[in-house]
Coordinates of C-alpha atoms in Angstrom, one line a residue:
X1 CA -10.6 9.6 -10.1
X2 CA -10.7 6.3 -12.0
X3 CA -11.3 2.9 -10.6
X4 CA -7.6 2.0 -10.9
X5 CA -6.6 5.1 -9.0
X6 CA -8.9 4.1 -6.2
X7 CA -7.6 0.6 -6.1
X8 CA -4.1 2.0 -6.0
X9 CA -5.0 4.2 -3.1
X10 CA -6.6 1.4 -1.2
X11 CA -3.7 -1.0 -1.8
X12 CA -1.3 1.7 -0.9
X13 CA -2.9 2.4 2.5
X14 CA -3.6 -1.2 3.2
X15 CA 0.2 -1.9 2.8
X16 CA 1.0 1.2 5.0
X17 CA -1.2 0.0 7.8
X18 CA 0.0 -3.6 7.6
X19 CA 3.6 -2.2 7.8
X20 CA 2.4 -0.2 10.9
X21 CA 0.9 -3.4 12.3
X22 CA 4.2 -5.2 11.8
X23 CA 6.1 -2.4 13.3
X24 CA 4.2 -2.7 16.5
X25 CA 5.4 -6.3 16.7
X26 CA 9.0 -5.6 15.7
X27 CA 9.9 -2.3 17.4
X28 CA 10.7 -2.3 21.1
X29 CA 8.7 0.6 22.2
X30 CA 6.7 1.2 25.5
X31 CA 4.2 -1.5 26.2
X32 CA 1.5 1.2 27.0
X33 CA 2.0 2.7 23.6
X34 CA 1.7 -0.6 22.0
X35 CA -1.6 -1.1 23.7
X36 CA -2.8 2.2 22.5
X37 CA -1.6 1.8 18.9
X38 CA -2.9 -1.7 18.4
X39 CA -6.6 -0.9 18.2
X40 CA -6.2 2.3 16.3
X41 CA -4.2 0.3 13.6
X42 CA -6.8 -2.6 13.4
X43 CA -9.7 -0.2 13.2
X44 CA -7.9 2.0 10.6
X45 CA -7.2 -1.1 8.4
X46 CA -10.9 -2.0 8.7
X47 CA -12.0 1.5 7.8
X48 CA -9.7 1.8 4.7
X49 CA -11.1 -1.7 3.5
X50 CA -14.8 -0.5 4.1
X51 CA -14.2 2.9 2.5
X52 CA -12.6 1.4 -0.5
X53 CA -15.6 -1.0 -0.8
X54 CA -17.9 1.9 -0.6
X55 CA -16.1 4.0 -3.2
X56 CA -15.9 1.2 -5.6
X57 CA -19.7 0.9 -5.3
X58 CA -20.0 -2.6 -3.8
X59 CA -23.6 -3.8 -4.0
X60 CA -25.5 -3.5 -0.8
X61 CA -25.6 -7.3 -0.1
X62 CA -21.9 -7.7 -0.8
X63 CA -21.2 -4.7 1.4
X64 CA -23.2 -6.1 4.2
X65 CA -21.3 -9.4 4.0
X66 CA -18.0 -7.5 3.8
X67 CA -19.0 -5.6 7.0
X68 CA -19.8 -8.8 8.8
X69 CA -16.4 -10.3 7.7
X70 CA -14.5 -7.2 8.7
X71 CA -16.2 -7.2 12.2
X72 CA -15.1 -10.8 12.7
X73 CA -11.6 -10.0 11.7
X74 CA -11.4 -7.0 14.0
X75 CA -12.8 -8.9 16.9
X76 CA -10.2 -11.7 16.3
X77 CA -7.4 -9.3 16.1
X78 CA -8.2 -7.5 19.2
X79 CA -9.0 -10.7 21.2
X80 CA -6.1 -12.7 19.8
X81 CA -3.2 -10.5 20.8
X82 CA -1.7 -10.0 24.3
X83 CA 1.0 -7.8 25.7
X84 CA 3.7 -8.9 28.2
X85 CA 4.1 -6.3 31.0
X86 CA 7.6 -7.5 31.7
X87 CA 9.5 -7.8 28.3
X88 CA 7.1 -5.7 26.2
X89 CA 6.5 -8.5 23.8
X90 CA 3.3 -8.7 21.8
X91 CA 2.0 -12.3 21.7
X92 CA -0.3 -13.7 19.2
X93 CA -2.7 -16.3 20.6
X94 CA -3.3 -18.9 17.9
X95 CA -6.4 -20.3 19.9
X96 CA -8.8 -17.5 20.2
X97 CA -11.1 -19.3 22.6
X98 CA -8.4 -19.5 25.1
X99 CA -6.5 -17.0 27.2
X100 CA -2.7 -16.5 27.5
X101 CA -1.7 -15.9 31.1
X102 CA 2.1 -16.0 30.9
X103 CA 4.7 -14.8 28.3
X104 CA 6.3 -17.6 26.3
X105 CA 9.5 -15.4 26.1
X106 CA 10.0 -14.4 29.7
X107 CA 7.3 -16.1 31.8
X108 CA 5.9 -12.7 33.0
X109 CA 2.4 -11.6 33.4
X110 CA 0.4 -11.1 30.1
X111 CA -2.4 -8.6 29.6
X112 CA -4.6 -7.6 26.9

């Protein structure tokens, strides 16, 4: 497999998982399913990025920096999104150091 094929493969799956992530926001599905899908999508995106970097022979120092960056991104994605139990909306918290307690849409209880 050539490098261009690997890059295409990586970009294809990255776009696929980003579309899945957006679907979790847009589609009105059960809140419990959203809570289960969200971490799987985030960890899958991180895995695809790290696997692509490994296959493309990133240097060890570059891979270590990428690993730290991906860990920070995963943490911020998992901590920065909340789910409203009442209306099923997924809320993005722009201030990661604070917590969201009520839904901006319906005023209902918000959980992580």
